[in-house]
Coordinates of C-alpha atoms in Angstrom, one line a residue:
X1 CA 123.1 90.6 132.0
X2 CA 123.1 93.4 129.1
X3 CA 120.5 95.9 129.3
X4 CA 117.5 97.1 126.9
X5 CA 119.8 99.7 125.4
X6 CA 123.0 97.4 125.0
X7 CA 120.6 94.8 123.2
X8 CA 119.0 97.6 120.6
X9 CA 122.6 98.2 119.2
X10 CA 121.7 94.5 117.5
X11 CA 120.8 95.1 113.5
X12 CA 118.0 92.6 113.7
X13 CA 116.7 95.5 116.6
X14 CA 118.1 98.6 116.0
X15 CA 117.2 98.7 112.2
X16 CA 113.4 97.7 112.7
X17 CA 113.4 100.8 115.2
X18 CA 115.3 102.7 112.2
X19 CA 112.0 101.7 109.4
X20 CA 110.0 103.0 112.2
X21 CA 111.5 106.8 112.8
X22 CA 111.4 106.5 108.7
X23 CA 107.5 105.2 108.6
X24 CA 106.5 107.8 110.7
X25 CA 108.5 111.0 109.2
X26 CA 107.3 109.9 105.6
X27 CA 103.9 111.2 107.0
X28 CA 104.9 114.5 107.4
X29 CA 106.2 115.1 103.5
X30 CA 104.7 114.0 99.9
X31 CA 104.3 110.5 99.8
X32 CA 104.3 111.0 95.5
X33 CA 105.4 113.9 93.1
X34 CA 103.5 114.5 89.1
X35 CA 105.4 116.7 86.7
X36 CA 103.1 118.1 84.2
X37 CA 103.5 120.4 81.0
X38 CA 101.2 121.8 78.8
X39 CA 101.1 124.5 75.7
X40 CA 99.3 126.6 78.4
X41 CA 102.1 127.2 80.5
X42 CA 105.1 127.3 77.4
X43 CA 108.8 126.3 79.0
X44 CA 107.3 126.0 82.9
X45 CA 106.6 122.9 84.3
X46 CA 104.0 122.5 87.1
X47 CA 104.1 119.8 90.0
X48 CA 101.5 118.3 92.2
X49 CA 102.6 116.9 94.9
X50 CA 100.1 114.0 97.4
X51 CA 101.0 113.4 100.7
X52 CA 99.8 109.8 102.3
X53 CA 96.7 111.7 103.6
X54 CA 94.5 113.9 102.1
X55 CA 96.4 116.8 101.1
X56 CA 98.0 117.9 97.6
X57 CA 100.5 120.6 97.2
X58 CA 102.5 122.1 94.5
X59 CA 101.1 123.3 91.9
X60 CA 97.5 121.8 92.3
X61 CA 95.6 124.7 91.7
X62 CA 96.5 125.5 88.9
X63 CA 96.6 121.7 87.5
X64 CA 93.1 121.5 88.6
X65 CA 92.0 123.8 86.4
X66 CA 93.6 122.0 83.5
X67 CA 91.9 118.8 84.3
X68 CA 88.7 120.5 83.6
X69 CA 89.7 120.3 80.2
X70 CA 89.5 117.1 80.0
X71 CA 87.2 116.0 82.8
X72 CA 89.8 114.7 84.9
X73 CA 89.1 115.6 89.0
X74 CA 91.0 114.9 92.0
X75 CA 89.8 112.3 94.2
X76 CA 86.7 112.8 96.6
X77 CA 88.2 111.7 100.4
X78 CA 83.8 111.8 100.9
X79 CA 85.0 112.6 105.2
X80 CA 87.1 115.1 105.3
X81 CA 87.2 118.5 103.9
X82 CA 90.6 118.5 101.6
X83 CA 92.7 121.7 101.2
X84 CA 91.5 121.5 97.6
X85 CA 88.3 121.8 95.4
X86 CA 85.9 118.7 95.3
X87 CA 84.2 117.8 92.3
X88 CA 80.7 116.5 92.3
X89 CA 82.2 114.0 89.4
X90 CA 85.2 112.7 91.4
X91 CA 85.3 109.4 92.5
X92 CA 85.3 108.3 95.9
X93 CA 88.4 107.5 98.0
X94 CA 87.2 107.2 101.8
X95 CA 90.3 104.9 102.2
X96 CA 93.1 107.8 101.6
X97 CA 92.6 108.1 105.3
X98 CA 93.5 105.0 106.2
X99 CA 97.5 105.8 105.0
X100 CA 98.3 107.5 108.4
X101 CA 96.8 104.3 110.3
X102 CA 98.5 102.1 107.7
X103 CA 102.5 104.1 108.2
X104 CA 101.8 104.3 112.2
X105 CA 100.6 100.3 112.7
X106 CA 103.5 99.5 111.0
X107 CA 105.7 101.6 112.9
X108 CA 104.1 100.3 116.1
X109 CA 105.0 96.6 114.8
X110 CA 108.6 97.1 114.4
X111 CA 108.9 98.9 117.9
X112 CA 107.3 95.7 119.3
X113 CA 109.1 93.1 116.9
X114 CA 112.4 95.3 118.5
X115 CA 111.5 94.6 122.0
X116 CA 110.8 91.1 122.1
X117 CA 112.2 89.8 125.1
X118 CA 113.5 86.5 123.2
X119 CA 115.9 85.2 120.2
X120 CA 113.0 83.0 118.8
X121 CA 110.5 85.5 119.1
X122 CA 112.4 88.2 117.9
X123 CA 113.2 85.5 114.2
X124 CA 109.3 85.3 114.4
X125 CA 108.2 88.9 114.4
X126 CA 110.7 89.7 112.0
X127 CA 109.9 87.1 109.5
X128 CA 106.0 88.5 109.8
X129 CA 107.0 92.0 109.9
X130 CA 109.0 92.0 106.2
X131 CA 106.6 89.6 105.3
X132 CA 103.7 91.9 105.7
X133 CA 104.9 95.1 105.2
X134 CA 105.7 93.9 101.5
X135 CA 101.9 92.7 101.3
X136 CA 100.6 95.9 102.7
X137 CA 102.7 98.0 100.2
X138 CA 101.9 96.2 97.0
X139 CA 98.3 95.8 98.2
X140 CA 98.4 99.0 98.6
X141 CA 100.5 99.7 95.0
X142 CA 97.8 97.6 93.5
X143 CA 94.6 99.5 95.0
X144 CA 95.8 103.2 94.6
X145 CA 96.7 102.7 90.4
X146 CA 93.1 100.7 90.5
X147 CA 92.0 104.1 92.2
X148 CA 93.9 105.6 89.1
X149 CA 92.6 103.4 86.1
X150 CA 88.6 104.4 87.8
X151 CA 89.5 108.4 87.8
X152 CA 91.0 107.9 84.0
X153 CA 87.9 106.1 83.1
X154 CA 84.9 108.1 84.7
X155 CA 86.0 111.6 82.6
X156 CA 83.2 114.3 82.5
X157 CA 81.1 113.9 78.9
X158 CA 80.4 117.9 79.6
X159 CA 84.2 118.6 79.6
X160 CA 85.5 121.3 77.3
X161 CA 88.0 118.8 75.1
X162 CA 86.1 116.6 73.9
X163 CA 87.1 113.2 72.1
X164 CA 89.1 112.1 74.8
X165 CA 89.8 108.7 74.8
X166 CA 89.5 106.8 78.9
X167 CA 93.4 106.3 79.9
X168 CA 95.6 105.1 82.8
X169 CA 97.7 107.3 84.2
X170 CA 100.4 105.3 85.8
X171 CA 101.5 105.4 89.9
X172 CA 105.2 105.3 88.5
X173 CA 105.8 106.6 85.1
X174 CA 105.5 109.0 81.9
X175 CA 101.4 109.5 80.5
X176 CA 99.9 112.2 78.2
X177 CA 96.7 113.4 78.0
X178 CA 95.7 114.9 74.7
X179 CA 98.2 117.9 74.8
X180 CA 99.2 117.5 78.4
X181 CA 102.4 114.8 79.2
X182 CA 102.9 114.1 83.0
X183 CA 105.4 111.9 84.7
X184 CA 104.8 110.2 88.0
X185 CA 107.2 109.4 90.9
X186 CA 108.2 109.0 94.3
X187 CA 108.1 112.3 96.6
X188 CA 110.5 112.4 99.9
X189 CA 108.1 110.3 101.2
X190 CA 108.2 107.6 99.3
X191 CA 111.7 107.3 99.6
X192 CA 111.6 107.0 103.0
X193 CA 109.5 104.1 102.7
X194 CA 111.6 102.5 100.5
X195 CA 114.4 103.0 102.6
X196 CA 112.3 101.6 105.8
X197 CA 111.7 98.4 103.9
X198 CA 115.6 98.1 102.9
X199 CA 116.3 97.9 106.3
X200 CA 113.6 95.7 107.0
X201 CA 114.8 93.3 105.0
X202 CA 118.7 93.8 106.5
X203 CA 117.3 92.8 109.8
X204 CA 115.1 90.2 108.2
X205 CA 118.6 88.4 107.2
X206 CA 120.5 89.5 110.1
X207 CA 118.1 87.5 112.0
X208 CA 120.2 84.9 112.7
X209 CA 123.5 86.9 114.2
X210 CA 124.0 89.4 117.4
X211 CA 126.3 91.4 115.3
X212 CA 125.5 95.1 116.4
X213 CA 125.2 98.1 113.8
X214 CA 128.9 98.8 114.4
X215 CA 129.8 95.9 112.9
X216 CA 127.3 96.2 110.2
X217 CA 130.5 97.8 107.5
X218 CA 132.7 94.5 108.5
X219 CA 129.9 92.1 107.7
X220 CA 129.5 93.9 104.5
X221 CA 133.0 93.4 103.3
X222 CA 132.9 89.7 104.3
X223 CA 129.4 89.0 102.5
X224 CA 131.3 88.4 99.3
X225 CA 133.2 86.0 100.5
X226 CA 130.7 84.0 101.7
X227 CA 128.3 84.1 98.6
X228 CA 131.5 82.7 97.3
X229 CA 131.9 79.9 99.7
X230 CA 128.6 78.9 99.9
X231 CA 128.4 79.0 95.7
X232 CA 131.2 76.5 95.9
X233 CA 130.2 74.3 98.3
X234 CA 126.9 73.9 96.0
X235 CA 124.5 74.9 98.4
X236 CA 124.9 71.8 100.5
X237 CA 125.0 71.8 104.3
X238 CA 127.3 69.7 105.9
X239 CA 126.1 67.3 109.2
X240 CA 127.7 69.9 111.4
X241 CA 125.7 73.0 110.6
X242 CA 122.4 70.7 110.3
X243 CA 123.7 70.1 114.4
X244 CA 124.5 73.6 114.6
X245 CA 121.0 74.5 113.8
X246 CA 119.2 71.9 116.0
X247 CA 121.6 73.0 118.6
X248 CA 120.8 76.6 118.4
X249 CA 117.0 75.7 118.1
X250 CA 116.9 73.5 121.1
X251 CA 118.7 76.8 122.8
X252 CA 115.8 79.1 121.7
X253 CA 113.6 76.3 122.8
X254 CA 115.1 76.5 126.4
X255 CA 115.8 80.1 126.2
X256 CA 111.8 80.2 125.9
X257 CA 111.0 78.5 128.9
X258 CA 114.4 79.9 131.2
X259 CA 115.1 83.3 130.8
X260 CA 118.2 82.3 132.8
X261 CA 119.5 80.0 129.8
X262 CA 121.5 81.3 126.8
X263 CA 122.8 84.0 128.1
X264 CA 120.1 86.1 129.9
X265 CA 118.3 86.5 126.1
X266 CA 116.1 89.4 127.5
X267 CA 115.4 93.3 127.1
X268 CA 115.9 94.2 130.9

């Protein structure tokens, strides 16, 4: 019987663990960055860095001074005191505290899936994790964009600059407010999150094979040929393929009932 460590070298088990490490690491660095240019700072770009929890980095103090002219304020996390000044006119975003909970929860899920005791449970876990992770991040993206819309449509009417129309800062991309230009994009944590999701996608696609991480280059080289072969067959499955799928399903069910069947497909 193969050891637990040997099983964890499989692509479908190792990549969820690697994704878990990346998701935890993403909490330690900025998730999002905004660069700003303004006439008050000629030839200079100001940088704001936002973390997955209520913390800002970079030139946030200088930018806070610019925001006051337009009546746009950093959000209030409500239940904690962040490292920046909170205005009474700021919108409330108590859910910002949940960022570490979400990332840690997804990381723990990856570890749990990687140690699934049978192939059948592993496949189910990989599918659920991949779909769930996509759903979580799409939901987070949409909710953050809503909060940005809310902030841009709650400008302080007593701000020094009058006549500024309400606006919606994009989560990703350029925008302008009065004479201030901004560009929002991923920070290091955002890129780490994207890589983690990509690893989960690869693990999901490799759920039916027991290839190890060391075999990834060989599989990648063989992929174009496999795609061409499947395309040339018109996507039709042969009777032999149907029978093989049926046999594999039966083996998985037998392995769940008896750990000694199917080559001892249990972590131990």
